[in-house]
Amino acid sequence: MKTIIEPFRIKVVEPIRLTTREERVELLRRAHWNLFALHSDDVIIDLLTDSGTSAMSAEQWAAVMRGDESYAGSPSYYRFESAVRELMPFKHVIPTHQGRAAEAILFSIVGGSGRIVPSNTHFDTTRGNIEVTGAEAVDLVIAEAHDPSNPHPFKGNMDLDRLDSLLASSGNRVPLVMLTITNNAGGGQPVSLENVRGVAEVAHRHGKALFIDGCRFAENAWFIKCREPGQGARTVVDIVRDIFAVADGMTMSAKKDAFANIGGWLALNDDALAAAARNRLILTEGFPTYGGLAGRDLDAIAVGLREIVDEQYLRYRVRTNEYIGEKLTELGVPIVLPVGGHAVFVDARRFLPHIAPLQYPGQALAVALYELGGIRACEIGTVMFGQRPDGTEVPAEHDLVRLAMPRRVYTQSHADYLIEVFDEVVKVREQLQGLQIIWQPSQLRHFTARFAPVG
Ligand SMILES: Cc1ncc(COP(=O)(O)O)c(C=O)c1O
């Protein structure tokens, strides 16, 4: 069959409140044109993030009921641990309440002033958790990743030469090497198995451990299966095991590729580092067999991990984003190519060339999507990255709008509706105006800044 259908039926539904354009104009005004300030029940299709927004399966909800809330030694923990180790065979599996808690624990131990932590591209919480210790976070993604129209199949790859020379010149300052799969900050772009192995080889040759930020490991493995020569006949599970077989540890947000609404973990092989991490965990998260989670969450993750490697699901998941990407391209909307695993990124600077970067074309497009169709997307551009510590601002490298797809939540007709809304936006694109910031906090301004239309 040509049509790739949603490989699930719907048993529980959440109603969507259908607002009118007039209502949304007023709601935008009250939210000071910041979409984070909207109430989510005033949103028709919420593409703000794919994190923690998955629909859980009947089996996951059944597992929630099985959850055992014992403080220590809960069977929920052992089910969780064995599900993680089935895919990622690390010696120590340390649960945390979400991904950034795993990062905070890891870098509180290995970070510190004068240290350097290289990655393909650090996600912003990883960067933040490194920098807060006084260490430096360095991005070494391949050059092709910087060109939104370059269709390179593995734009998440690390530049191995740059990694090698960094480790040769400053290896004594590097506690470990990170690799983010898929590369969220770079557009949800995958890393090839060859590159994972190459990064591990370079790191190990210099005596450094490799830690993988595995948030979207299953989507990454699916891309390897579809795009990497020699991998097409292999199962996603085998590819996942190969990825983690060459790593020494990982951080994970279970809010992505574990279909959970909350959760994460730090997993690693080094006994001394694991002991230090568990000490830190007890201080900040909880006892090592629950780590900031309820037993029921650990059970939901255990089941989610078995479901996420289902290839029918992954085919549908990636195809949904490709479908949206193809339709947007037909409408003449420039997008980041190739389409990523969890999101479609629109190049707002190219779509709205009459809006200067310091009048935030990404925010202008996100506001138009909400006003015309009730769609909430996320600006990833000058609003998010343009603010400097001294209060001045500079244009970000790109002005993008991310349409992140929650897992198993929306259907084909929601995707078609999204495309129709874009069609309306295309018709009025020249009339869209930029925005100015009338109030902002001293950092992370995108969450709370207040805007007003220019003029
Ligand atoms: C690549 C990556 N790493 C880490 C995180 C942090 O995970 P959490 O939101 O669970 O703290 C995220 C979340 O979006 C992510 O995308």
Tab-separated table of N, CA and C and ligand atoms in Angstrom, residues 49-52 96-103 121-126 129 178 180-185 213-216 251-256 262-264 342 402, ligand 1:
chain	number	residue	atom	x	y	z
A	49	THR	N	6.773	21.461	21.215
A	49	THR	CA	7.843	20.507	21.526
A	49	THR	C	7.353	19.071	21.355
A	50	ASP	N	8.311	18.169	21.143
A	50	ASP	CA	8.007	16.730	21.144
A	50	ASP	C	8.384	16.125	22.497
A	51	SER	N	8.747	16.964	23.463
A	51	SER	CA	9.290	16.465	24.723
A	51	SER	C	8.208	16.306	25.791
A	52	GLY	N	7.985	15.067	26.208
A	52	GLY	CA	7.003	14.823	27.272
A	52	GLY	C	5.567	14.882	26.783
A	96	THR	N	16.782	9.364	36.590
A	96	THR	CA	16.684	10.775	36.994
A	96	THR	C	15.307	11.280	36.568
A	97	HIS	N	14.920	12.454	37.087
A	97	HIS	CA	13.553	12.889	36.774
A	97	HIS	C	13.413	13.404	35.350
A	98	GLN	N	14.493	13.871	34.732
A	98	GLN	CA	14.506	14.111	33.289
A	98	GLN	C	15.932	14.237	32.805
A	99	GLY	N	16.106	14.505	31.506
A	99	GLY	CA	17.436	14.454	30.918
A	99	GLY	C	18.425	15.420	31.550
A	100	ARG	N	17.965	16.641	31.806
A	100	ARG	CA	18.902	17.658	32.302
A	100	ARG	C	19.422	17.314	33.694
A	101	ALA	N	18.676	16.526	34.459
A	101	ALA	CA	19.154	16.114	35.783
A	101	ALA	C	20.329	15.140	35.626
A	102	ALA	N	20.247	14.270	34.617
A	102	ALA	CA	21.371	13.358	34.331
A	102	ALA	C	22.596	14.171	33.919
A	103	GLU	N	22.366	15.208	33.094
A	103	GLU	CA	23.484	16.066	32.662
A	103	GLU	C	24.088	16.798	33.869
A	121	THR	N	26.766	18.899	18.463
A	121	THR	CA	26.176	20.160	18.934
A	121	THR	C	25.535	19.869	20.280
A	122	HIS	N	25.937	20.609	21.294
A	122	HIS	CA	25.328	20.433	22.605
A	122	HIS	C	23.903	20.969	22.574
A	123	PHE	N	22.969	20.230	23.128
A	123	PHE	CA	21.626	20.779	23.348
A	123	PHE	C	21.750	21.853	24.433
A	124	ASP	N	20.781	22.817	24.467
A	124	ASP	CA	21.001	23.975	25.350
A	124	ASP	C	21.085	23.619	26.836
A	125	THR	N	20.357	22.572	27.289
A	125	THR	CA	20.481	22.209	28.715
A	125	THR	C	21.846	21.563	28.992
A	126	THR	N	22.362	20.836	27.994
A	126	THR	CA	23.683	20.213	28.171
A	126	THR	C	24.734	21.313	28.258
A	129	ASN	N	24.475	23.051	31.585
A	129	ASN	CA	24.997	22.266	32.709
A	129	ASN	C	26.518	22.151	32.676
A	178	MET	N	31.120	14.131	24.044
A	178	MET	CA	29.668	13.879	23.944
A	178	MET	C	29.275	13.769	22.465
A	180	THR	N	25.393	13.931	20.349
A	180	THR	CA	23.942	14.043	20.504
A	180	THR	C	23.244	13.378	19.321
A	181	ILE	N	22.416	12.349	19.602
A	181	ILE	CA	21.704	11.662	18.516
A	181	ILE	C	20.203	11.685	18.800
A	182	THR	N	19.408	12.142	17.831
A	182	THR	CA	19.786	12.975	16.707
A	182	THR	C	20.199	14.352	17.240
A	183	ASN	N	20.739	15.156	16.324
A	183	ASN	CA	21.251	16.457	16.731
A	183	ASN	C	20.097	17.460	16.767
A	184	ASN	N	19.477	17.615	17.923
A	184	ASN	CA	18.266	18.443	18.046
A	184	ASN	C	18.550	19.879	17.645
A	185	ALA	N	19.578	20.475	18.263
A	185	ALA	CA	19.859	21.888	18.001
A	185	ALA	C	20.196	22.113	16.533
A	213	ASP	N	24.345	11.510	24.148
A	213	ASP	CA	23.046	12.059	24.528
A	213	ASP	C	22.046	11.360	23.608
A	214	GLY	N	21.346	10.361	24.167
A	214	GLY	CA	20.568	9.431	23.335
A	214	GLY	C	19.091	9.755	23.213
A	215	CYS	N	18.695	11.010	23.453
A	215	CYS	CA	17.258	11.347	23.520
A	215	CYS	C	16.440	10.762	22.370
A	216	ARG	N	16.988	10.829	21.156
A	216	ARG	CA	16.204	10.367	19.990
A	216	ARG	C	16.949	9.231	19.280
A	251	THR	N	23.492	9.953	28.453
A	251	THR	CA	22.441	10.667	29.178
A	251	THR	C	21.179	10.524	28.340
A	252	MET	N	20.031	10.589	29.000
A	252	MET	CA	18.791	10.333	28.263
A	252	MET	C	17.634	11.106	28.869
A	253	SER	N	16.806	11.653	27.991
A	253	SER	CA	15.511	12.173	28.405
A	253	SER	C	14.458	11.196	27.911
A	254	ALA	N	13.792	10.514	28.842
A	254	ALA	CA	12.757	9.540	28.468
A	254	ALA	C	11.512	10.224	27.915
A	255	LYS	N	11.499	11.568	27.939
A	255	LYS	CA	10.376	12.341	27.407
A	255	LYS	C	10.377	12.341	25.880
A	256	LYS	N	11.441	11.805	25.302
A	256	LYS	CA	11.490	11.716	23.831
A	256	LYS	C	11.301	10.246	23.436
A	262	ILE	N	7.565	11.888	31.506
A	262	ILE	CA	8.614	12.399	32.390
A	262	ILE	C	9.676	11.296	32.542
A	263	GLY	N	10.903	11.697	32.898
A	263	GLY	CA	11.914	10.683	33.195
A	263	GLY	C	13.194	10.849	32.394
A	264	GLY	N	14.222	10.168	32.855
A	264	GLY	CA	15.506	10.183	32.169
A	264	GLY	C	16.460	9.250	32.880
A	342	HIS	N	12.212	14.497	14.414
A	342	HIS	CA	11.124	14.849	15.314
A	342	HIS	C	10.445	16.157	14.954
A	402	ARG	N	10.428	25.939	14.483
A	402	ARG	CA	10.392	24.482	14.618
A	402	ARG	C	8.962	24.004	14.801
B	1	LIG	C1	19.059	16.507	22.671
B	1	LIG	C2	18.496	16.808	24.022
B	1	LIG	N1	19.245	16.607	25.116
B	1	LIG	C3	18.765	16.852	26.351
B	1	LIG	C4	17.489	17.339	26.549
B	1	LIG	C5	17.019	17.619	27.955
B	1	LIG	O1	16.046	16.719	28.358
B	1	LIG	P1	14.919	17.112	29.443
B	1	LIG	O2	14.004	18.095	28.777
B	1	LIG	O3	14.255	15.817	29.777
B	1	LIG	O4	15.618	17.693	30.623
B	1	LIG	C6	16.676	17.570	25.442
B	1	LIG	C7	15.303	18.111	25.634
B	1	LIG	O5	14.684	18.672	24.766
B	1	LIG	C8	17.183	17.290	24.129
B	1	LIG	O6	16.451	17.481	23.034
